[in-house]
PDB file of C-alpha atoms in Angstrom:
ATOM      1  CA  GLY A 257       0.034  -0.036  -0.032  1.00 43.00           C
ATOM      2  CA  SER A 258       0.371   3.645  -0.114  1.00 41.00           C
ATOM      3  CA  HIS A 259       1.250   3.912   3.481  1.00 42.00           C
ATOM      4  CA  SER A 260       4.725   2.336   3.125  1.00 39.00           C
ATOM      5  CA  SER A 261       5.592   4.723   0.261  1.00 39.00           C
ATOM      6  CA  CYS A 262       4.470   7.776   2.405  1.00 42.00           C
ATOM      7  CA  GLY A 263       6.812   6.448   5.218  1.00 41.00           C
ATOM      8  CA  THR A 264       9.856   6.228   2.983  1.00 39.00           C
ATOM      9  CA  GLN A 265       8.984   9.559   1.250  1.00 40.00           C
ATOM     10  CA  ALA A 266       8.745  11.126   4.672  1.00 41.00           C
ATOM     11  CA  GLN A 267      12.048   9.524   5.640  1.00 41.00           C
ATOM     12  CA  ALA A 268      13.706  10.835   2.460  1.00 43.00           C
ATOM     13  CA  MET A 269      12.440  14.338   3.149  1.00 53.00           C
ATOM     14  CA  ARG A 270      14.020  14.439   6.579  1.00 73.00           C
ATOM     15  CA  ARG A 271      16.782  17.029   6.817  1.00 90.00           C
ATOM     16  CA  SER A 272      19.915  15.733   8.540  1.00 94.00           C
ATOM     17  CA  ILE A 273      21.428  18.167  11.002  1.00 95.00           C
ATOM     18  CA  LEU A 274      24.136  17.870  13.690  1.00 95.00           C
ATOM     19  CA  LEU A 275      22.704  18.343  17.154  1.00 96.00           C
ATOM     20  CA  SER A 276      25.675  19.315  19.215  1.00 95.00           C
ATOM     21  CA  TYR A 277      25.557  19.253  23.073  1.00 95.00           C
ATOM     22  CA  SER A 278      27.463  18.029  26.031  1.00 91.00           C
ATOM     23  CA  ARG A 279      26.038  15.126  27.975  1.00 92.00           C
ATOM     24  CA  PRO A 280      23.355  16.560  30.335  1.00 95.00           C
ATOM     25  CA  ILE A 281      24.469  16.730  34.004  1.00 95.00           C
ATOM     26  CA  HIS A 282      20.901  16.962  35.435  1.00 96.00           C
ATOM     27  CA  ALA A 283      17.319  16.218  34.748  1.00 96.00           C
ATOM     28  CA  GLY A 284      16.470  19.745  33.671  1.00 96.00           C
ATOM     29  CA  GLN A 285      19.015  19.710  30.887  1.00 97.00           C
ATOM     30  CA  GLN A 286      17.868  16.163  29.806  1.00 97.00           C
ATOM     31  CA  ALA A 287      14.211  17.418  29.678  1.00 97.00           C
ATOM     32  CA  PHE A 288      15.186  20.541  27.589  1.00 98.00           C
ATOM     33  CA  LEU A 289      17.226  18.215  25.242  1.00 97.00           C
ATOM     34  CA  ASP A 290      14.322  15.750  24.863  1.00 97.00           C
ATOM     35  CA  ALA A 291      11.991  18.576  24.069  1.00 97.00           C
ATOM     36  CA  VAL A 292      14.326  20.105  21.487  1.00 97.00           C
ATOM     37  CA  ILE A 293      14.773  16.717  19.753  1.00 96.00           C
ATOM     38  CA  ASP A 294      11.052  16.138  19.729  1.00 96.00           C
ATOM     39  CA  ARG A 295      10.453  19.595  18.135  1.00 96.00           C
ATOM     40  CA  LEU A 296      13.150  19.117  15.529  1.00 96.00           C
ATOM     41  CA  GLN A 297      11.740  15.754  14.521  1.00 95.00           C
ATOM     42  CA  ARG A 298       8.266  17.133  14.200  1.00 94.00           C
ATOM     43  CA  ARG A 299       9.628  19.827  11.987  1.00 93.00           C
ATOM     44  CA  GLY A 300      11.161  17.136   9.607  1.00 93.00           C
ATOM     45  CA  PHE A 301      14.711  17.242  10.897  1.00 95.00           C
ATOM     46  CA  GLU A 302      16.876  14.215  11.580  1.00 94.00           C
ATOM     47  CA  PRO A 303      19.109  15.306  14.495  1.00 95.00           C
ATOM     48  CA  ARG A 304      22.419  13.491  14.634  1.00 91.00           C
ATOM     49  CA  THR A 305      24.825  13.392  17.542  1.00 87.00           C
ATOM     50  CA  LEU A 306      28.212  11.743  17.754  1.00 79.00           C
ATOM     51  CA  GLY A 307      28.276   9.109  20.409  1.00 71.00           C
ATOM     52  CA  VAL A 308      24.395   8.884  20.430  1.00 78.00           C
ATOM     53  CA  THR A 309      23.127   8.362  16.808  1.00 75.00           C
ATOM     54  CA  ASP A 310      26.455   8.171  15.070  1.00 71.00           C
ATOM     55  CA  TYR A 311      29.605   6.350  16.090  1.00 68.00           C
ATOM     56  CA  ASP A 312      33.090   6.736  14.753  1.00 72.00           C
ATOM     57  CA  MET A 313      36.462   5.135  15.657  1.00 76.00           C
ATOM     58  CA  ASP A 314      38.289   8.059  14.009  1.00 75.00           C
ATOM     59  CA  ALA A 315      39.843  11.037  15.790  1.00 79.00           C
ATOM     60  CA  PRO A 316      36.964  13.240  17.207  1.00 85.00           C
ATOM     61  CA  LEU A 317      37.547  16.129  14.855  1.00 90.00           C
ATOM     62  CA  LYS A 318      37.559  13.796  11.764  1.00 90.00           C
ATOM     63  CA  ALA A 319      34.311  12.228  13.018  1.00 89.00           C
ATOM     64  CA  ILE A 320      32.759  15.658  13.514  1.00 92.00           C
ATOM     65  CA  ARG A 321      33.839  16.669   9.991  1.00 92.00           C
ATOM     66  CA  ARG A 322      32.385  13.561   8.557  1.00 91.00           C
ATOM     67  CA  VAL A 323      28.968  14.071  10.181  1.00 92.00           C
ATOM     68  CA  LEU A 324      28.975  17.762   9.229  1.00 95.00           C
ATOM     69  CA  LEU A 325      29.700  16.946   5.642  1.00 93.00           C
ATOM     70  CA  GLU A 326      26.633  14.685   5.642  1.00 92.00           C
ATOM     71  CA  SER A 327      24.553  17.370   7.402  1.00 94.00           C
ATOM     72  CA  ASN A 328      22.709  20.565   6.306  1.00 95.00           C
ATOM     73  CA  GLY A 329      23.239  22.567   9.460  1.00 95.00           C
ATOM     74  CA  ILE A 330      24.119  22.491  13.166  1.00 96.00           C
ATOM     75  CA  LEU A 331      22.211  23.335  16.253  1.00 95.00           C
ATOM     76  CA  THR A 332      24.394  23.634  19.424  1.00 95.00           C
ATOM     77  CA  LEU A 333      23.000  23.543  22.890  1.00 96.00           C
ATOM     78  CA  ALA A 334      25.650  25.182  25.124  1.00 96.00           C
ATOM     79  CA  PHE A 335      24.675  23.475  28.446  1.00 97.00           C
ATOM     80  CA  ARG A 336      26.341  24.484  31.662  1.00 97.00           C
ATOM     81  CA  ARG A 337      29.144  22.018  32.395  1.00 96.00           C
ATOM     82  CA  LEU A 338      32.043  23.551  34.401  1.00 96.00           C
ATOM     83  CA  HIS A 339      31.252  25.825  37.407  1.00 96.00           C
ATOM     84  CA  VAL A 340      33.599  28.688  38.234  1.00 95.00           C
ATOM     85  CA  GLU A 341      32.917  29.863  41.862  1.00 96.00           C
ATOM     86  CA  ARG A 342      35.709  32.479  41.578  1.00 95.00           C
ATOM     87  CA  GLY A 343      38.271  33.205  38.906  1.00 93.00           C
ATOM     88  CA  THR A 344      39.989  35.944  36.911  1.00 92.00           C
ATOM     89  CA  SER A 345      39.972  36.346  33.207  1.00 90.00           C
ATOM     90  CA  ARG A 346      43.418  37.897  32.028  1.00 90.00           C
ATOM     91  CA  PRO A 347      44.989  38.104  35.445  1.00 91.00           C
ATOM     92  CA  GLY A 348      47.615  40.866  35.684  1.00 92.00           C
ATOM     93  CA  ASP A 349      46.307  42.573  32.594  1.00 92.00           C
ATOM     94  CA  ALA A 350      44.616  46.084  32.561  1.00 91.00           C
ATOM     95  CA  ASP A 351      41.452  44.315  31.166  1.00 90.00           C
ATOM     96  CA  ALA A 352      41.391  41.705  33.902  1.00 90.00           C
ATOM     97  CA  GLN A 353      37.834  40.675  34.949  1.00 90.00           C
ATOM     98  CA  ALA A 354      36.621  38.849  37.981  1.00 92.00           C
ATOM     99  CA  LEU A 355      34.510  35.768  37.268  1.00 91.00           C
ATOM    100  CA  VAL A 356      32.125  34.959  40.023  1.00 93.00           C
ATOM    101  CA  ASP A 357      29.619  32.123  39.960  1.00 94.00           C
ATOM    102  CA  CYS A 358      29.634  31.463  36.162  1.00 94.00           C
ATOM    103  CA  TRP A 359      29.567  28.459  34.046  1.00 96.00           C
ATOM    104  CA  LEU A 360      31.515  27.182  31.067  1.00 95.00           C
ATOM    105  CA  SER A 361      30.192  24.798  28.441  1.00 96.00           C
ATOM    106  CA  SER A 362      31.943  22.010  26.675  1.00 95.00           C
ATOM    107  CA  PRO A 363      34.815  23.021  24.279  1.00 94.00           C
ATOM    108  CA  TYR A 364      32.883  21.245  21.573  1.00 94.00           C
ATOM    109  CA  ALA A 365      30.239  23.914  21.985  1.00 94.00           C
ATOM    110  CA  GLN A 366      32.877  26.186  20.392  1.00 94.00           C
ATOM    111  CA  ILE A 367      34.625  23.705  18.039  1.00 95.00           C
ATOM    112  CA  GLU A 368      31.685  22.107  16.269  1.00 95.00           C
ATOM    113  CA  PRO A 369      29.851  25.388  15.397  1.00 95.00           C
ATOM    114  CA  VAL A 370      33.101  26.839  14.020  1.00 95.00           C
ATOM    115  CA  MET A 371      33.763  23.775  11.894  1.00 95.00           C
ATOM    116  CA  ALA A 372      30.278  24.030  10.524  1.00 95.00           C
ATOM    117  CA  PHE A 373      30.658  27.726   9.817  1.00 95.00           C
ATOM    118  CA  GLN A 374      33.917  26.977   7.896  1.00 95.00           C
ATOM    119  CA  LEU A 375      31.959  24.487   5.729  1.00 95.00           C
ATOM    120  CA  GLY A 376      29.320  27.107   5.018  1.00 94.00           C
ATOM    121  CA  LEU A 377      26.466  25.368   7.042  1.00 95.00           C
ATOM    122  CA  PRO A 378      23.857  27.257   8.969  1.00 95.00           C
ATOM    123  CA  VAL A 379      24.652  27.495  12.618  1.00 95.00           C
ATOM    124  CA  LEU A 380      22.315  28.126  15.497  1.00 94.00           C
ATOM    125  CA  ILE A 381      23.684  28.308  19.052  1.00 94.00           C
ATOM    126  CA  VAL A 382      21.491  28.252  22.163  1.00 94.00           C
ATOM    127  CA  ARG A 383      23.179  28.964  25.435  1.00 95.00           C
ATOM    128  CA  GLU A 384      21.878  27.955  28.829  1.00 96.00           C
ATOM    129  CA  GLN A 385      21.522  30.906  31.159  1.00 95.00           C
ATOM    130  CA  GLY A 386      24.730  31.534  33.159  1.00 95.00           C
ATOM    131  CA  VAL A 387      27.127  30.116  30.519  1.00 95.00           C
ATOM    132  CA  LEU A 388      29.917  32.543  29.831  1.00 94.00           C
ATOM    133  CA  ALA A 389      29.396  34.452  26.536  1.00 92.00           C
ATOM    134  CA  GLU A 390      32.773  34.088  24.884  1.00 92.00           C
ATOM    135  CA  GLY A 391      34.061  32.963  21.606  1.00 92.00           C
ATOM    136  CA  VAL A 392      31.264  31.772  19.347  1.00 92.00           C
ATOM    137  CA  LEU A 393      28.969  31.639  22.394  1.00 93.00           C
ATOM    138  CA  GLU A 394      29.035  35.362  22.274  1.00 90.00           C
ATOM    139  CA  ARG A 395      25.810  36.567  20.555  1.00 84.00           C
ATOM    140  CA  GLY A 396      26.392  37.602  17.007  1.00 81.00           C
ATOM    141  CA  VAL A 397      29.891  36.245  16.517  1.00 87.00           C
ATOM    142  CA  ILE A 398      28.364  33.600  14.016  1.00 83.00           C
ATOM    143  CA  GLY A 399      25.254  35.140  12.540  1.00 69.00           C
ATOM    144  CA  SER A 400      22.263  35.917  14.769  1.00 66.00           C
ATOM    145  CA  GLY A 401      21.654  34.348  18.093  1.00 74.00           C
ATOM    146  CA  VAL A 402      18.578  33.537  20.176  1.00 79.00           C
ATOM    147  CA  PRO A 403      18.084  34.348  23.842  1.00 86.00           C
ATOM    148  CA  ASP A 404      19.562  32.153  26.553  1.00 93.00           C
ATOM    149  CA  PHE A 405      17.307  29.350  27.865  1.00 95.00           C
ATOM    150  CA  ASP A 406      16.407  29.297  31.507  1.00 96.00           C
ATOM    151  CA  LEU A 407      16.008  25.809  33.003  1.00 96.00           C
ATOM    152  CA  SER A 408      14.089  27.025  35.990  1.00 96.00           C
ATOM    153  CA  GLN A 409      11.075  27.131  33.672  1.00 95.00           C
ATOM    154  CA  PRO A 410       9.593  24.119  31.785  1.00 96.00           C
ATOM    155  CA  PRO A 411      11.228  23.691  28.315  1.00 97.00           C
ATOM    156  CA  ALA A 412       7.930  24.704  26.591  1.00 96.00           C
ATOM    157  CA  VAL A 413       8.115  28.228  27.897  1.00 96.00           C
ATOM    158  CA  TYR A 414      11.296  28.736  25.985  1.00 96.00           C
ATOM    159  CA  LEU A 415      10.518  26.564  22.985  1.00 97.00           C
ATOM    160  CA  GLU A 416       7.229  28.317  22.325  1.00 96.00           C
ATOM    161  CA  SER A 417       8.586  31.856  22.840  1.00 95.00           C
ATOM    162  CA  PRO A 418       8.495  34.190  19.756  1.00 94.00           C
ATOM    163  CA  GLU A 419      12.317  34.915  20.026  1.00 91.00           C
ATOM    164  CA  TRP A 420      13.121  31.144  19.830  1.00 94.00           C
ATOM    165  CA  LEU A 421      10.645  30.470  17.100  1.00 94.00           C
ATOM    166  CA  GLN A 422      11.807  33.361  14.983  1.00 93.00           C
ATOM    167  CA  GLY A 423      15.485  32.325  15.319  1.00 92.00           C
ATOM    168  CA  LEU A 424      14.658  28.679  14.574  1.00 94.00           C
ATOM    169  CA  GLN A 425      12.563  29.561  11.534  1.00 94.00           C
ATOM    170  CA  ARG A 426      15.287  31.798  10.203  1.00 93.00           C
ATOM    171  CA  TRP A 427      17.967  29.017  10.646  1.00 94.00           C
ATOM    172  CA  GLU A 428      15.488  26.496   9.220  1.00 94.00           C
ATOM    173  CA  GLY A 429      15.216  28.615   6.038  1.00 93.00           C
ATOM    174  CA  PHE A 430      19.035  28.516   5.626  1.00 93.00           C
ATOM    175  CA  VAL A 431      19.098  24.781   6.274  1.00 94.00           C
ATOM    176  CA  SER A 432      16.332  24.281   3.520  1.00 91.00           C
ATOM    177  CA  ARG A 433      18.582  26.135   1.120  1.00 89.00           C
ATOM    178  CA  VAL A 434      21.431  23.771   1.774  1.00 87.00           C
ATOM    179  CA  VAL A 435      19.062  20.776   1.271  1.00 82.00           C
ATOM    180  CA  LEU A 436      18.006  22.236  -2.078  1.00 81.00           C
ATOM    181  CA  ARG A 437      21.575  23.012  -3.121  1.00 80.00           C
ATOM    182  CA  GLU A 438      22.714  19.484  -2.165  1.00 76.00           C
ATOM    183  CA  SER A 439      19.730  17.808  -3.886  1.00 74.00           C
ATOM    184  CA  GLY A 440      20.555  19.820  -7.054  1.00 72.00           C
ATOM    185  CA  ARG A 441      24.204  18.807  -6.859  1.00 66.00           C
ATOM    186  CA  HIS A 442      23.271  15.093  -6.635  1.00 58.00           C
ATOM    187  CA  ARG A 443      20.886  15.464  -9.679  1.00 53.00           C
ATOM    188  CA  ASP A 444      23.647  17.052 -11.866  1.00 49.00           C
ATOM    189  CA  ARG A 445      26.058  14.207 -11.337  1.00 49.00           C
TER     190      ARG A 445
END
């Protein structure tokens, strides 16, 4: 029947993206991640994550590059990972800054979006509230950003907000252009 062809057609229409995040360290992060995956799948995306959906025995950066080359964009969730109770940025320098009660994310929250950017892929970075805004986690460094998410609220509060939806739709438009460009390339061969 017609149902099986619809299933394979829907599968073929799925847009592969790299969903980048560090392993959640508490239930709030896991709930947010699950809600993001659910929404991405409902929008026709196939979120891929190294060590979860994709496995590779190669060096980590080679594996990331391989998945990115098979993807149409990247969505990075910069979860809190390392807590800095008290520290100093640029100690001894005139621009020294005290860091008090802030968080760092995984180094891969910086590495993977930069690799995707270098390949010309659409990048969307979403930072958990309290994560230090530096490098590509600083808003506007790679394209437009979306507001930080606050895990003291249920995931739906953020994932149904106009700011998130506008950022997601804009990124989704860029991802769709990559899908069209790639399908055109395969047809031309």
